[in-house]
Every structure is written in structure tokens, then in C-alpha cells.
N, CA and C atoms as an extended XYZ file, in Angstrom:
216
Properties=species:S:1:pos:R:3:atomname:S:1:resname:S:1:resid:I:1 pbc="F F F"
N        93.313      -88.567       82.921 N   MET     1
C        94.665      -88.881       83.418 CA  MET     1
C        96.041      -88.321       83.539 C   MET     1
N        96.230      -88.232       81.594 N   THR     2
C        97.525      -87.647       81.113 CA  THR     2
C        97.394      -86.455       81.800 C   THR     2
N        96.424      -85.345       81.421 N   ARG     3
C        96.266      -84.456       81.601 CA  ARG     3
C        96.482      -83.882       83.179 C   ARG     3
N        96.107      -84.746       84.131 N   THR     4
C        96.450      -84.537       85.752 CA  THR     4
C        97.996      -84.733       85.811 C   THR     4
N        98.486      -85.989       85.390 N   LEU     5
C       100.208      -86.399       85.383 CA  LEU     5
C       100.898      -84.953       84.753 C   LEU     5
N       100.170      -84.664       83.842 N   LEU     6
C       101.153      -83.522       83.135 CA  LEU     6
C       101.126      -82.091       84.254 C   LEU     6
N        99.754      -81.631       84.789 N   CYS     7
C       100.102      -80.871       85.614 CA  CYS     7
C       100.621      -81.071       87.160 C   CYS     7
N       100.768      -82.393       87.401 N   THR     8
C       101.103      -82.593       88.495 CA  THR     8
C       102.694      -82.140       88.085 C   THR     8
N       103.586      -82.895       87.283 N   LEU     9
C       105.096      -82.834       86.811 CA  LEU     9
C       105.390      -81.502       86.509 C   LEU     9
N       104.321      -80.663       86.119 N   THR    10
C       104.493      -79.184       85.990 CA  THR    10
C       104.769      -78.655       87.349 C   THR    10
N       103.655      -78.945       87.689 N   VAL    11
C       103.799      -78.581       89.503 CA  VAL    11
C       105.119      -78.889       90.221 C   VAL    11
N       105.430      -79.510       89.853 N   LEU    12
C       106.760      -80.241       90.624 CA  LEU    12
C       108.057      -79.586       90.044 C   LEU    12
N       108.189      -79.942       88.602 N   ALA    13
C       109.152      -79.082       88.431 CA  ALA    13
C       109.429      -77.373       88.446 C   ALA    13
N       108.124      -76.734       88.810 N   LEU    14
C       108.304      -75.470       89.308 CA  LEU    14
C       108.603      -74.865       90.623 C   LEU    14
N       108.009      -76.010       91.396 N   LEU    15
C       108.478      -76.255       92.454 CA  LEU    15
C       109.972      -76.458       93.169 C   LEU    15
N       110.467      -77.473       92.349 N   ALA    16
C       111.699      -77.722       92.378 CA  ALA    16
C       112.750      -76.400       91.880 C   ALA    16
N       112.061      -75.518       90.905 N   GLY    17
C       112.964      -74.332       90.769 CA  GLY    17
C       112.983      -73.439       91.808 C   GLY    17
N       112.149      -73.256       92.945 N   CYS    18
C       111.768      -72.428       93.706 CA  CYS    18
C       112.419      -72.901       95.246 C   CYS    18
N       113.737      -73.652       95.217 N   SER    19
C       114.413      -73.781       96.292 CA  SER    19
C       115.228      -72.366       97.048 C   SER    19
N       115.378      -72.657       97.884 N   LYS    20
C       115.957      -71.797       98.640 CA  LYS    20
C       117.609      -71.508       98.429 C   LYS    20
N       118.022      -70.053       97.903 N   PRO    21
C       119.401      -69.850       97.859 CA  PRO    21
C       120.484      -70.639       98.636 C   PRO    21
N       121.762      -70.753       98.246 N   ARG    22
C       122.564      -71.303       98.973 CA  ARG    22
C       123.268      -69.937       99.738 C   ARG    22
N       123.540      -70.338      100.636 N   ALA    23
C       124.495      -69.110      101.730 CA  ALA    23
C       126.033      -69.307      101.078 C   ALA    23
N       126.395      -67.720      101.242 N   PRO    24
C       127.716      -67.451      100.364 CA  PRO    24
C       128.974      -68.123      101.348 C   PRO    24
N       129.722      -68.970      100.740 N   ASP    25
C       131.227      -69.173      101.236 CA  ASP    25
C       131.548      -68.232      102.323 C   ASP    25
N       131.891      -68.710      103.508 N   LYS    26
C       132.408      -67.841      104.593 CA  LYS    26
C       133.980      -67.693      104.567 C   LYS    26
N       134.538      -68.672      103.778 N   GLU    27
C       135.995      -68.532      103.619 CA  GLU    27
C       136.621      -67.323      102.797 C   GLU    27
N       135.712      -67.338      101.696 N   ARG    28
C       135.901      -65.963      100.836 CA  ARG    28
C       135.319      -64.684      101.076 C   ARG    28
N       136.068      -64.120      101.091 N   PRO    29
C       135.376      -62.513      101.320 CA  PRO    29
C       134.684      -62.615      100.094 C   PRO    29
N       133.461      -61.519      100.289 N   VAL    30
C       132.457      -60.886       99.089 CA  VAL    30
C       133.462      -59.967       98.506 C   VAL    30
N       133.445      -59.757       97.337 N   GLU    31
C       134.299      -58.447       96.727 CA  GLU    31
C       133.162      -57.827       96.171 C   GLU    31
N       133.738      -56.762       96.609 N   PRO    32
C       132.841      -55.359       96.339 CA  PRO    32
C       132.593      -55.074       94.613 C   PRO    32
N       131.198      -54.862       94.858 N   GLN    33
C       130.628      -54.587       93.308 CA  GLN    33
C       130.853      -53.051       92.716 C   GLN    33
N       130.737      -52.093       93.278 N   ALA    34
C       130.933      -50.984       92.861 CA  ALA    34
C       132.478      -49.964       93.410 C   ALA    34
N       133.396      -50.870       93.282 N   THR    35
C       134.478      -50.137       93.262 CA  THR    35
C       135.071      -49.411       92.247 C   THR    35
N       135.049      -49.404       91.080 N   GLN    36
C       135.365      -48.810       90.060 CA  GLN    36
C       134.568      -47.367       90.257 C   GLN    36
N       133.159      -47.746       90.362 N   LEU    37
C       132.408      -46.248       90.107 CA  LEU    37
C       132.933      -45.528       91.368 C   LEU    37
N       132.907      -46.076       92.744 N   ARG    38
C       133.171      -45.504       93.958 CA  ARG    38
C       134.480      -44.771       93.818 C   ARG    38
N       135.594      -45.309       92.793 N   ASP    39
C       136.719      -44.627       92.798 CA  ASP    39
C       136.477      -43.455       91.722 C   ASP    39
N       136.056      -43.596       90.930 N   ALA    40
C       135.315      -42.716       89.620 CA  ALA    40
C       134.951      -41.729       90.518 C   ALA    40
N       134.141      -41.485       91.400 N   ILE    41
C       133.397      -40.836       92.009 CA  ILE    41
C       134.281      -39.807       93.086 C   ILE    41
N       135.045      -40.669       94.178 N   GLN    42
C       136.137      -39.821       94.834 CA  GLN    42
C       137.485      -39.740       94.296 C   GLN    42
N       137.487      -39.679       93.344 N   ALA    43
C       138.981      -39.272       92.796 CA  ALA    43
C       138.909      -37.630       92.501 C   ALA    43
N       138.107      -36.919       91.785 N   PRO    44
C       137.676      -35.842       91.827 CA  PRO    44
C       137.604      -35.160       92.890 C   PRO    44
N       136.806      -35.959       94.323 N   ILE    45
C       136.655      -34.960       95.244 CA  ILE    45
C       137.919      -34.900       96.076 C   ILE    45
N       139.060      -36.246       96.165 N   GLU    46
C       140.110      -36.118       96.993 CA  GLU    46
C       140.947      -34.932       96.211 C   GLU    46
N       140.883      -34.792       94.972 N   GLN    47
C       141.565      -33.851       94.267 CA  GLN    47
C       141.499      -32.777       94.792 C   GLN    47
N       140.159      -32.307       94.714 N   ALA    48
C       139.735      -31.002       95.484 CA  ALA    48
C       140.419      -30.878       96.937 C   ALA    48
N       140.011      -31.459       97.774 N   GLN    49
C       140.371      -31.565       98.792 CA  GLN    49
C       141.964      -31.152       99.091 C   GLN    49
N       142.704      -31.846       98.182 N   ALA    50
C       144.061      -31.607       98.280 CA  ALA    50
C       144.162      -30.133       97.956 C   ALA    50
N       143.398      -29.473       96.814 N   ALA    51
C       144.196      -28.166       96.081 CA  ALA    51
C       143.577      -27.197       97.284 C   ALA    51
N       142.580      -27.547       97.911 N   GLN    52
C       141.840      -26.442       99.254 CA  GLN    52
C       143.130      -26.832      100.182 C   GLN    52
N       143.572      -27.690      100.439 N   ASP    53
C       144.677      -27.736      101.577 CA  ASP    53
C       145.842      -27.089      101.134 C   ASP    53
N       146.234      -26.834       99.902 N   GLU    54
C       147.201      -26.260       99.342 CA  GLU    54
C       146.824      -24.822       99.308 C   GLU    54
N       145.580      -24.348       98.915 N   ALA    55
C       145.025      -22.940       99.025 CA  ALA    55
C       145.383      -22.380      100.702 C   ALA    55
N       144.789      -23.321      101.402 N   VAL    56
C       145.005      -22.735      102.757 CA  VAL    56
C       146.377      -22.460      103.051 C   VAL    56
N       147.341      -23.384      102.896 N   LYS    57
C       148.557      -23.093      103.358 CA  LYS    57
C       149.107      -21.813      102.454 C   LYS    57
N       148.701      -21.937      101.243 N   ALA    58
C       149.466      -20.844      100.873 CA  ALA    58
C       148.812      -19.496      101.179 C   ALA    58
N       147.572      -19.506      101.745 N   ALA    59
C       147.376      -18.271      102.288 CA  ALA    59
C       147.987      -17.484      103.734 C   ALA    59
N       147.945      -18.846      104.489 N   GLU    60
C       148.632      -18.706      105.734 CA  GLU    60
C       150.080      -18.195      105.344 C   GLU    60
N       150.873      -18.748      104.393 N   GLN    61
C       152.190      -18.051      104.338 CA  GLN    61
C       152.235      -16.553      103.852 C   GLN    61
N       151.595      -16.214      102.684 N   GLN    62
C       151.135      -15.027      102.570 CA  GLN    62
C       150.830      -13.863      103.597 C   GLN    62
N       149.713      -14.685      104.526 N   ARG    63
C       149.530      -13.875      106.023 CA  ARG    63
C       150.745      -13.349      106.572 C   ARG    63
N       151.723      -14.729      106.603 N   GLU    64
C       152.739      -14.434      107.759 CA  GLU    64
C       153.700      -13.568      106.887 C   GLU    64
N       153.897      -13.702      105.707 N   ALA    65
C       154.806      -12.501      104.691 CA  ALA    65
C       154.390      -11.369      105.094 C   ALA    65
N       153.075      -11.010      105.064 N   ILE    66
C       152.695       -9.427      104.948 CA  ILE    66
C       152.965       -9.141      106.391 C   ILE    66
N       152.809      -10.145      107.576 N   GLU    67
C       153.009       -9.543      109.033 CA  GLU    67
C       154.295       -9.217      109.160 C   GLU    67
N       155.339      -10.171      108.460 N   ALA    68
C       156.684      -10.043      108.840 CA  ALA    68
C       156.922       -8.558      108.023 C   ALA    68
N       156.548       -8.445      106.901 N   ALA    69
C       157.192       -6.811      106.127 CA  ALA    69
C       156.537       -5.839      106.491 C   ALA    69
N       155.494       -6.013      107.338 N   THR    70
C       154.950       -4.943      107.899 CA  THR    70
C       155.157       -4.776      109.636 C   THR    70
N       155.667       -5.726      109.857 N   GLY    71
C       155.712       -5.678      111.408 CA  GLY    71
C       154.658       -5.586      112.499 C   GLY    71
N       153.516       -6.199      111.916 N   HIS    72
C       152.256       -6.382      112.552 CA  HIS    72
C       152.145       -7.819      113.017 C   HIS    72
């Protein structure tokens, strides 16, 4: 009898622990989890893109200066 009661209480305790999770509050937006990692990855990429844009502008200015100097 005590063994059956103990097993029943154990099963009920385990079932109570397996309840459905609550839905998140809709009023508060979910905060991004990987913001710092994303920023750490994006920073050098953005820096390289800016450097590439500067290199393209410098090449265009050089080409215009050469054309102006040679008359072509």
C-alpha cells in the first residue's frame, strides 16, 4: 500500500513538472540574444566596405586627373 502510494505521488509530482510553458508577454518585446556577437562580426565587415568605397573614389579621382592631364 505505501509502495503504491509512493509511486502514485512520484508520478503526480513528475506530471506536475511537465506543465505547458507560458507564452511570453506581448507588451514587452523580446530582447535580441546575439546582439554583441552580431556587432562584433559586422564591425570589420562595415569597416572593409567603407575602405573599399574610399578606394573606388580615389581610383575615380586619379582616373579623372590623368584624363585631365593628358587631354583624353
